[in-house]
Tab-separated table of C-alpha atoms and ligand atoms in Angstrom:
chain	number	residue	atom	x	y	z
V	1	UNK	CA	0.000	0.000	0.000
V	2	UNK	CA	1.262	3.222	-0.617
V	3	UNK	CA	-0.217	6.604	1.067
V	4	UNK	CA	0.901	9.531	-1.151
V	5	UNK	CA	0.442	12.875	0.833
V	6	UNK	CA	-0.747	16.290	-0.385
V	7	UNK	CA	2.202	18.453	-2.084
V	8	UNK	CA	4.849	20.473	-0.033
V	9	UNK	CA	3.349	18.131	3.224
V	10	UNK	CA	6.467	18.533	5.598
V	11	UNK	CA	8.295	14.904	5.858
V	12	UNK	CA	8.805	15.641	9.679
V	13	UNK	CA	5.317	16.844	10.448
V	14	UNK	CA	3.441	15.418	13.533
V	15	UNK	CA	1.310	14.296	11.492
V	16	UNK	CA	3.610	12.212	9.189
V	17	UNK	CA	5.025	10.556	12.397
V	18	UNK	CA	0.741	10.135	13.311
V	19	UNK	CA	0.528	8.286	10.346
V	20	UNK	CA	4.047	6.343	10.191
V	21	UNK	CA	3.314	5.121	13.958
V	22	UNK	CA	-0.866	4.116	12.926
V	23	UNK	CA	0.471	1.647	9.887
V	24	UNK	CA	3.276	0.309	11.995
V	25	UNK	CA	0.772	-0.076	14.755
V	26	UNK	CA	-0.574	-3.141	12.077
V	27	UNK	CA	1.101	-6.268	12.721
V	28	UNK	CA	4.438	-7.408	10.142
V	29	UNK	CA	4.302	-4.113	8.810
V	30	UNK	CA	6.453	-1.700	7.928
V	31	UNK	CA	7.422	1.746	6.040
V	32	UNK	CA	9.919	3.712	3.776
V	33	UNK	CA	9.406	6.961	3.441
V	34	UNK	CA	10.034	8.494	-0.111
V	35	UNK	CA	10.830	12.428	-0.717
V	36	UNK	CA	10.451	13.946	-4.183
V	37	UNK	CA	11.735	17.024	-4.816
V	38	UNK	CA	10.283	18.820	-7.750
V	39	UNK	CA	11.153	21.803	-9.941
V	40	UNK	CA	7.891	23.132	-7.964
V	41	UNK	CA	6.860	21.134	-5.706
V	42	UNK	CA	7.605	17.981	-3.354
V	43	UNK	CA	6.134	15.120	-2.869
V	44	UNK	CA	5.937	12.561	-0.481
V	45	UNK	CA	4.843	8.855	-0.519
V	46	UNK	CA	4.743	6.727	2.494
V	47	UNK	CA	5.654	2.828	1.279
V	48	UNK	CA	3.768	0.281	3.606
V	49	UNK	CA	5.579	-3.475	3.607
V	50	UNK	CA	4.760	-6.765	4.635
V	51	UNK	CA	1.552	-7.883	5.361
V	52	UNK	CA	-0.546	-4.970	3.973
V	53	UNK	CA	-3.455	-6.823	2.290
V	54	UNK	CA	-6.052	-7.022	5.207
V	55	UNK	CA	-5.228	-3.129	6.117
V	56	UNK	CA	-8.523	-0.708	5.284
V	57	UNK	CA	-7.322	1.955	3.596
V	58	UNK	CA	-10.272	4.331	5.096
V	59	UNK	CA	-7.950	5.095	7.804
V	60	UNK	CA	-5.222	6.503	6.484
V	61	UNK	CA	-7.572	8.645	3.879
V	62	UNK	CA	-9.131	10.239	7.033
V	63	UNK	CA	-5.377	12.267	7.477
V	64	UNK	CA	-5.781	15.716	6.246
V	65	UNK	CA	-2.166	15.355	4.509
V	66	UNK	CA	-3.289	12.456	2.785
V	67	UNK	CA	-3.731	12.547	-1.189
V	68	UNK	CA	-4.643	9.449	-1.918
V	69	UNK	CA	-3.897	5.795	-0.853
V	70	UNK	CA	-3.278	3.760	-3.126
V	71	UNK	CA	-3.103	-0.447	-3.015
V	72	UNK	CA	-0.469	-2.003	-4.729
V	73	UNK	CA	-0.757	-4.610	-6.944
V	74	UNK	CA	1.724	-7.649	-6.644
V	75	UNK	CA	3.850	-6.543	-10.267
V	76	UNK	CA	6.449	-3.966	-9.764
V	77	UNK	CA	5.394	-3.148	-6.481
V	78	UNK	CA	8.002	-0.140	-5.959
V	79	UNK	CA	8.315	0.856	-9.948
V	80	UNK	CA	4.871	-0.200	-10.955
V	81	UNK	CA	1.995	2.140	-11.607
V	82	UNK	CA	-0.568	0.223	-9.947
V	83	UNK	CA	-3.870	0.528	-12.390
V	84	UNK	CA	-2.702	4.155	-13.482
V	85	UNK	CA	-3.393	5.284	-9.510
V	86	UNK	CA	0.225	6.594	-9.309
V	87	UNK	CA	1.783	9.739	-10.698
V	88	UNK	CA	4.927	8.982	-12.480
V	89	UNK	CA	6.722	11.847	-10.133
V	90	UNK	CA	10.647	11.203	-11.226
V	91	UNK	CA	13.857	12.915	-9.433
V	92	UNK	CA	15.775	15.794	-9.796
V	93	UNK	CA	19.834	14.941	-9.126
V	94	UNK	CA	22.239	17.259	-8.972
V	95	UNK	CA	19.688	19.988	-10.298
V	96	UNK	CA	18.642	18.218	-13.217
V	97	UNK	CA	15.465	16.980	-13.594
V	98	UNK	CA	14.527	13.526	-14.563
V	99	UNK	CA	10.906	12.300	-15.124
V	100	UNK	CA	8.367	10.806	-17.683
V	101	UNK	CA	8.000	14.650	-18.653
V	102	UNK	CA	11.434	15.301	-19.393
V	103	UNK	CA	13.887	15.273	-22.026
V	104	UNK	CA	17.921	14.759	-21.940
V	105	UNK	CA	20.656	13.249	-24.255
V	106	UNK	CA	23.712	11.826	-22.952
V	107	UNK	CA	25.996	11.899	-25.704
V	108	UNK	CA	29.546	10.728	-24.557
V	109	UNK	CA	32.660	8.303	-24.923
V	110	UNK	CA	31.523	4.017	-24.870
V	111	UNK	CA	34.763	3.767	-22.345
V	112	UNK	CA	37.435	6.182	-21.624
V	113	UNK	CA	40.544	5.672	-23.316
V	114	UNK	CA	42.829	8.937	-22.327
V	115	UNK	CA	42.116	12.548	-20.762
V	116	UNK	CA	42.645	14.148	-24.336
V	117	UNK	CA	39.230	12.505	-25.694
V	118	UNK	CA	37.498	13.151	-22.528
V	119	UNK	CA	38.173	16.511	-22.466
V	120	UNK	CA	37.209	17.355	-25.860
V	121	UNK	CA	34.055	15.222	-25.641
V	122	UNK	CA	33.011	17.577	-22.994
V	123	UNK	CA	34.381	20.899	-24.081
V	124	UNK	CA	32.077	20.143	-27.113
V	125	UNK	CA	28.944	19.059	-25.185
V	126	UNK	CA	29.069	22.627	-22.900
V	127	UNK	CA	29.448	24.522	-26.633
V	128	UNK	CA	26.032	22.532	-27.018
V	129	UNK	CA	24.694	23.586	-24.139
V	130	UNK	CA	24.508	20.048	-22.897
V	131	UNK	CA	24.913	19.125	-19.404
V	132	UNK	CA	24.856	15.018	-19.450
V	133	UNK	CA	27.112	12.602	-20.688
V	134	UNK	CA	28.354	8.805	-20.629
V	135	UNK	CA	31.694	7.695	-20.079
V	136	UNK	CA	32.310	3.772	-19.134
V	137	UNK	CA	35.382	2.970	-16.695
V	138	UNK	CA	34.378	-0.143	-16.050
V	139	UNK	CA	33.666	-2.119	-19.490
V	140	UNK	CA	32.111	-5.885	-18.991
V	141	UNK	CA	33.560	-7.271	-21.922
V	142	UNK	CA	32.585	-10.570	-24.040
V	143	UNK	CA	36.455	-11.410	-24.138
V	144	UNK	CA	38.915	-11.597	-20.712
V	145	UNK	CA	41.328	-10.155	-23.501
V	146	UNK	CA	40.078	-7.579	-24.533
V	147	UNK	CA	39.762	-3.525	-23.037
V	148	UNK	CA	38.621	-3.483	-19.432
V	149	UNK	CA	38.267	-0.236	-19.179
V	150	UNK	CA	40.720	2.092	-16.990
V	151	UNK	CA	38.941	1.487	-13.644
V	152	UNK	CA	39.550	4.275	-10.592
V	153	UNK	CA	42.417	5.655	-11.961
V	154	UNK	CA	40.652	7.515	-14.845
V	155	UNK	CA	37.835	8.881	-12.197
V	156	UNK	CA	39.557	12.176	-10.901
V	157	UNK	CA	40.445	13.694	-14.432
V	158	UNK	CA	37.063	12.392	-15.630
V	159	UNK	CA	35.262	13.967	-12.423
V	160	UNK	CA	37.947	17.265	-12.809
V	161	UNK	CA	36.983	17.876	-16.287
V	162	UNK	CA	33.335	17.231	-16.271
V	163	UNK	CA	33.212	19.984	-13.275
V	164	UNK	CA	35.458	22.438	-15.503
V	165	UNK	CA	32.675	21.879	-18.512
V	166	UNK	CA	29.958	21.986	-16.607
V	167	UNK	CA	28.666	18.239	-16.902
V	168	UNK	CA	26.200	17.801	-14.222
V	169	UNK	CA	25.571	13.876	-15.000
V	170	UNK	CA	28.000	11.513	-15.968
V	171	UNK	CA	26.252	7.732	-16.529
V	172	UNK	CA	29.011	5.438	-15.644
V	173	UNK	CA	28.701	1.335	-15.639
V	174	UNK	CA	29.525	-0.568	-12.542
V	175	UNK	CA	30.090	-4.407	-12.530
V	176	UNK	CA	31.118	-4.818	-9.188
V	177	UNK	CA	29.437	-2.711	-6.129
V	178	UNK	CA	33.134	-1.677	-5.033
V	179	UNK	CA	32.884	0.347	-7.984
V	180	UNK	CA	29.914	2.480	-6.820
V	181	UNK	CA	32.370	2.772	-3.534
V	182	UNK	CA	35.257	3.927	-5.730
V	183	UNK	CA	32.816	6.194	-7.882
V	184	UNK	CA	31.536	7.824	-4.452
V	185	UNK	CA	35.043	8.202	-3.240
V	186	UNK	CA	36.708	9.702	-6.441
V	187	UNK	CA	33.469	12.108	-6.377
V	188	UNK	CA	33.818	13.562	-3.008
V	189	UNK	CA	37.596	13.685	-3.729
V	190	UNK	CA	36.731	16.231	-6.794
V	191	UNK	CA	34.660	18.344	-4.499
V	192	UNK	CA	31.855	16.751	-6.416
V	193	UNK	CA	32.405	18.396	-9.200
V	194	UNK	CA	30.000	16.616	-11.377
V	195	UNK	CA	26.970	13.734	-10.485
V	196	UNK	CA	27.249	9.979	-11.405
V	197	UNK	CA	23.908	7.890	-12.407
V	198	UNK	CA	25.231	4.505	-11.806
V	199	UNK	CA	24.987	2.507	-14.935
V	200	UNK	CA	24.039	-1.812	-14.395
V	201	UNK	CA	24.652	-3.196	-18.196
V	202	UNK	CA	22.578	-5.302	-20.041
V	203	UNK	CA	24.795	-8.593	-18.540
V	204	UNK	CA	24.144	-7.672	-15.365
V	205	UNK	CA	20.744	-6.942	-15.700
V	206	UNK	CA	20.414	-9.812	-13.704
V	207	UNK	CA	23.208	-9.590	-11.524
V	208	UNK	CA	20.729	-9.473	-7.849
V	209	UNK	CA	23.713	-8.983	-5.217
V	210	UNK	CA	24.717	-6.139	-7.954
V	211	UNK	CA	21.008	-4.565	-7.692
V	212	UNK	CA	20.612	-4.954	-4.269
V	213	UNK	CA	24.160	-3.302	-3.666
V	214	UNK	CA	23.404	-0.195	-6.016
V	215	UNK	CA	19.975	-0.550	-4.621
V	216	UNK	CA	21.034	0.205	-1.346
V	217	UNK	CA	22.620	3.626	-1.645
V	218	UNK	CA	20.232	6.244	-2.297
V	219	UNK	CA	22.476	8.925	-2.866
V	220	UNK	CA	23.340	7.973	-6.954
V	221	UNK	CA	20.402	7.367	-9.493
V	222	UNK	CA	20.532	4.323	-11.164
V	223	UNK	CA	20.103	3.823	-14.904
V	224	UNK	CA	18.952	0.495	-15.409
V	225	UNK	CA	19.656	-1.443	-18.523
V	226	UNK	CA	17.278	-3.946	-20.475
V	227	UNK	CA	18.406	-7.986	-20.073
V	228	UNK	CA	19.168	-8.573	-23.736
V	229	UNK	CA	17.600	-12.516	-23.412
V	230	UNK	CA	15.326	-12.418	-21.172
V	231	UNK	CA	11.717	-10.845	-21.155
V	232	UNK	CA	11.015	-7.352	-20.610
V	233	UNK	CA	8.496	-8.454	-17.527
V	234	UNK	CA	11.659	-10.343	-15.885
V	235	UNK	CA	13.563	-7.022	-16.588
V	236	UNK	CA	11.228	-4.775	-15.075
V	237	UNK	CA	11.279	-7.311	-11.882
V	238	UNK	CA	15.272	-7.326	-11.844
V	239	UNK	CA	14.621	-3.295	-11.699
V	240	UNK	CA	12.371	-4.015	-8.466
V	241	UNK	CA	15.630	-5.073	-6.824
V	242	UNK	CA	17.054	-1.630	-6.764
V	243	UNK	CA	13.690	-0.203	-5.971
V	244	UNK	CA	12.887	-2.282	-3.623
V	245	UNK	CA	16.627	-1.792	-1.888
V	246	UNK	CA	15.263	1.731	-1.199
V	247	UNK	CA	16.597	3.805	-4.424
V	248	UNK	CA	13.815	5.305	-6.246
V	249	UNK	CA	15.772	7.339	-8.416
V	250	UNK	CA	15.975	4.771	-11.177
V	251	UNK	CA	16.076	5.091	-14.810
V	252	UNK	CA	15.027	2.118	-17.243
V	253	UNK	CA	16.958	1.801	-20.447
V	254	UNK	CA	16.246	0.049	-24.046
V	255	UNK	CA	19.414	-0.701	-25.771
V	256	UNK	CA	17.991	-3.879	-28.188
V	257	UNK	CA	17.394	-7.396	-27.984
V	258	UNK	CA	19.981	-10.333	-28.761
V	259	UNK	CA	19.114	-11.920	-31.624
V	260	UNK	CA	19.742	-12.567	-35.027
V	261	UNK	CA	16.171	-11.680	-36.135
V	262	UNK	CA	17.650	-8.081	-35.781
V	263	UNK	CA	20.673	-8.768	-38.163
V	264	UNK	CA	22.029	-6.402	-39.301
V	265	UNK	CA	22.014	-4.530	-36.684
V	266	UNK	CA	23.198	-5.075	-33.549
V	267	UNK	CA	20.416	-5.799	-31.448
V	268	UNK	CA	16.782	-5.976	-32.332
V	269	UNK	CA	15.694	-2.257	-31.745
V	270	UNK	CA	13.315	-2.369	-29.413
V	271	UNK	CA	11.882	1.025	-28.759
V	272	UNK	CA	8.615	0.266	-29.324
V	273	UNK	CA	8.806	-0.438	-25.866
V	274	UNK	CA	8.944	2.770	-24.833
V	275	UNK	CA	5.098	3.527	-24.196
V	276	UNK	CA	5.216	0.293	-22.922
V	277	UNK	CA	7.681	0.735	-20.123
V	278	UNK	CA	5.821	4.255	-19.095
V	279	UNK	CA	2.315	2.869	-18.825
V	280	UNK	CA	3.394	-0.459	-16.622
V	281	UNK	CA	6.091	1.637	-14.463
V	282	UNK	CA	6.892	5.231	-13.104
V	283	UNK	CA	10.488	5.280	-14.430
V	284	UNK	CA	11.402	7.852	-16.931
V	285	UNK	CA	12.772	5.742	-19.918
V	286	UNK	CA	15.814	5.938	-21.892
V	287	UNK	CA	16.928	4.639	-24.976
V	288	UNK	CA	20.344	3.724	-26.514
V	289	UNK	CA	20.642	3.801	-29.930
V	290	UNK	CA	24.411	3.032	-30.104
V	291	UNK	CA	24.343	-0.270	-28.769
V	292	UNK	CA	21.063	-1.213	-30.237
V	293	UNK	CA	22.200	-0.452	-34.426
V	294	UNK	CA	25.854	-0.979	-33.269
V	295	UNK	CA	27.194	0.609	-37.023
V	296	UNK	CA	27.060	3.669	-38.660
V	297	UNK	CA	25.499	2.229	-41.174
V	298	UNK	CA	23.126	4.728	-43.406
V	299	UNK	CA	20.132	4.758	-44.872
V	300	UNK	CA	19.544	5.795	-48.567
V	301	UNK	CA	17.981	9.105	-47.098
V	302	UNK	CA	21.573	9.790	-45.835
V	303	UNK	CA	20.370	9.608	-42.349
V	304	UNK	CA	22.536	6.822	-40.537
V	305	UNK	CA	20.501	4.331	-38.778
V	306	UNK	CA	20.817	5.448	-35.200
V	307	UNK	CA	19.295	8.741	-36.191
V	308	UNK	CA	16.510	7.100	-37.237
V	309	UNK	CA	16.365	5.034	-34.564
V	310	UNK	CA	16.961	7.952	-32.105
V	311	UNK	CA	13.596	9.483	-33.831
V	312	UNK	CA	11.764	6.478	-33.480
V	313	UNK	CA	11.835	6.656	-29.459
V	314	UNK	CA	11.878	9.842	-28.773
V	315	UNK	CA	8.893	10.537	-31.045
V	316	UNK	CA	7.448	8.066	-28.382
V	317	UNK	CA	8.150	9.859	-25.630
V	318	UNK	CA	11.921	8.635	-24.567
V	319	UNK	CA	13.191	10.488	-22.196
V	320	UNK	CA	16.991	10.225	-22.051
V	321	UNK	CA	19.075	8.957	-25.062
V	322	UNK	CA	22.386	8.354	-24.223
V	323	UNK	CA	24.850	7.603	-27.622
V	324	UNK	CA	28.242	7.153	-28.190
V	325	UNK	CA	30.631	9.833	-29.582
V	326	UNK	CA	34.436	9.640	-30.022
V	327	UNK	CA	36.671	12.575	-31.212
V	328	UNK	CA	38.907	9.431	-32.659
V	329	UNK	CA	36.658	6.405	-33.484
V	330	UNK	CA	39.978	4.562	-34.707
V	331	UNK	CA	41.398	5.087	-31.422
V	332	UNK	CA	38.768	3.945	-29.522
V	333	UNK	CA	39.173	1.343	-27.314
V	334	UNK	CA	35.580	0.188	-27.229
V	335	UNK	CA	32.902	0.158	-29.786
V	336	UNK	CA	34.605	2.574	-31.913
V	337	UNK	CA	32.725	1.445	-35.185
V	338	UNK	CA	29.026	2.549	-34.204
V	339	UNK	CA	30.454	6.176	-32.242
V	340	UNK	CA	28.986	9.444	-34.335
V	341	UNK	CA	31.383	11.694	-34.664
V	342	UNK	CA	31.960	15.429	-33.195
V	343	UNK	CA	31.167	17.033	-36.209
V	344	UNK	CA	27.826	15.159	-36.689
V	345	UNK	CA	26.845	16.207	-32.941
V	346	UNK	CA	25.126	19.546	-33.388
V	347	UNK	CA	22.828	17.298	-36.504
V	348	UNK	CA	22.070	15.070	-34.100
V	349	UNK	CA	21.069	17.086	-30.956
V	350	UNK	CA	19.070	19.031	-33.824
V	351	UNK	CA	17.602	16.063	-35.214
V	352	UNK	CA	16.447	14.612	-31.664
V	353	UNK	CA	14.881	18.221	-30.862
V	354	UNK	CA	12.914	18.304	-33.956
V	355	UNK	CA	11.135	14.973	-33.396
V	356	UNK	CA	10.683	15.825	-29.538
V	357	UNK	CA	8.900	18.778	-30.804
V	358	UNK	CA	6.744	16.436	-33.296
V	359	UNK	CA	6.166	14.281	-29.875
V	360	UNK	CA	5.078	17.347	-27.894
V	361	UNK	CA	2.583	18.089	-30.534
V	362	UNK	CA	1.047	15.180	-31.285
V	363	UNK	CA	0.716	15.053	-27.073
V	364	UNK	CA	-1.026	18.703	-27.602
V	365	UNK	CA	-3.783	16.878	-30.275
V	366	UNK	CA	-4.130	14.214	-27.538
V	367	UNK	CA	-4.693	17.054	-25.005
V	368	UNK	CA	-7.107	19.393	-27.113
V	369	UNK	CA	-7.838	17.438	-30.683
V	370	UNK	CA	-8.642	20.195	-33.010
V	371	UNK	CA	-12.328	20.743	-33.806
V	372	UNK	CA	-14.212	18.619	-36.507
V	373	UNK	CA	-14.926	20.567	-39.866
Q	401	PEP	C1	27.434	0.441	-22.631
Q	401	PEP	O1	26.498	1.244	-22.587
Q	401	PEP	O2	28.626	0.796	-22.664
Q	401	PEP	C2	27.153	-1.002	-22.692
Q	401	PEP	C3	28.085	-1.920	-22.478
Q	401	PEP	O3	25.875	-1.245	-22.980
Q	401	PEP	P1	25.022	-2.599	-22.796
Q	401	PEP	O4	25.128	-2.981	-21.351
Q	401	PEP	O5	23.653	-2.164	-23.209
Q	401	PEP	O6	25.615	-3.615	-23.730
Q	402	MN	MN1	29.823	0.042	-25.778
């Protein structure tokens, strides 16, 4: 059950407590209290756990402060949307916003490979106006001979430079949950210069000790990355471990589907699933072009395939897109072959705005559909 209170309601009221001590009152039960602080407003839920189903709900309505309480269903009980009764509220982290409503690319290096490319990925982005990037220190790679990625040691020029270019989110993979450690270390260490969104690959996706670990902190949002076998409703519960570890500030990312029915791309694009995601869960919903097409390949338009691909999710409503860019694609350690280049960035961030434009419109018609003639 979860008992969402009226906006601004302070989370140290009386009346909170009131509440918090009635539903702990019930027996096996328990709570975790969730802030959200908005652009405008907060909001705050109150999370009840554990043996909830024979609680009356009339109650807890009774509460001035009270919203609305809302009964959970047993799918995606912490991400889920429960029949439409829940708002889909997001998170702002280090003062950027990040919701169902909103709208960020995350252009940046697959893995870092040297403080020259890093710093001109990010001198470029700020001429761009952009403010979020990607940059992988820890790569999971299909071969134990191949790149690793260069771990810890790369974080304090990566953490320097994003805080001299003004990058406010860096999304950064993690295979092991002493990385999150080291991430949170090397952060603090830079004066926090810039803000990490913890990154779980698509191999991990089902790592649980990994979810549970990232899961635990609440301090880094998580972007959480699509299991490229398995189903998207065994995803979605994989992304109940983190939610259910306490973090709520979770992103959940499409990046393709392994299998050859996709060939020749990559992965099978899946961003049809983007709707899909935002009606069964709260999460804002990102999409990864780069990894899904995996070439630069081009279309006879002259548009290369992740463009198009780009357009197809965000004309559905994706809300981050995070792709790769190298100054140097034939340096590049990792994935060089599918990275757009620096001089196609300003098309692309152009591109993207024109079809989120073409998405706020056609959400306009939906709004207010224009009279009958
Ligand atoms: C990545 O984004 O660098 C990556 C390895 O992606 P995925 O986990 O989707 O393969
Ligand atoms: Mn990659």
């Amino acid at each position: 059950m979860i008992i969402v209170l009226k906006a601004d309601t302070e989370a140290d009221s009386p009346e909170v407590r009131r509440l918090i001590e009635m539903a702990e009152g019930y027996p096996d039960v328990r709570t975790q209290l969730h802030r959200i602080q908005g652009a405008t407003r907060s909001v705050t839920e109150i999370y009840l756990l554990g043996h909830t189903g024979v609680i009356p709900t009339e109650p807890f309505e009774e509460f001035a402060i009270v919203e609305k309480v809302v009964r959970i269903t047993e799918k995606f009980r912490s991400i889920g949307r429960h029949g439409g009764g829940l708002d889909a509220v997001g998170f702002e982290y280090n003062g950027v916003r990040i919701s169902q409503d909103t709208f960020h690319v995350f252009p940046g290096l697959c893995a870092v490979d040297g403080q020259k490319n890093v710093e001109s990925m990010f001198k470029a982005l700020q001429e761009h106006g952009i403010e979020t990037s990607r940059a992988g220190a820890y790569k999971p790679r299909t071969s134990p001979y191949d790149f690793q990625g260069l771990e810890a040691e790369c974080l304090p020029y990566v953490f320097e430079l994003a805080g001299k270019y003004g990058i406010k989110i860096i999304s950064m993979e993690v295979t092991h949950e002493s990385h999150v450690e080291q991430i949170q270390k090397a952060l603090a260490d830079s004066g926090n210069a810039t803000g990490v969104m913890i990154q779980i690959g698509t191999r991990n996706a089902q790592n649980f000790e990994l979810l549970k670990a990232v899961g635990a902190q609440t301090e880094l949002p998580v972007l959480f990355k699509r299991g490229m076998g398995i189903t998207l409703e065994e995803s979605l519960n994989a992304c109940e471990y983190v939610a259910s570890g306490g973090n709520r500030k979770i992103v959940f990312c499409l990046r393709g589907m392994k299998t050859n029915l996709g060939d020749p791309h990559r992965n099978f694009v899946d961003f049809g699933h983007v709707a899909t995601v935002k009606r069964l869960t709260r999460l804002p919903v990102c999409i990864d072009p780069s990894h899904s097409v995996g070439s630069r390949a081009v279309a006879p338009d002259g548009l290369l395939d992740v463009f198009h691909v780009t357009a197809q999710g965000v004309v559905s409503g994706a809300n981050l897109v995070l792709v790769d860019f190298h100054p140097h694609p034939e340096e590049a350690l990792c994935d060089g072959p599918q990275a757009l280049l620096m001089d196609e960035l300003p098309r692309f961030l152009e591109d993207t705005r024109i079809v989120r434009e073409a998405y706020q419109e056609r959400l306009r018609r939906v709004a207010a559909p224009p009279a009958a003639s």
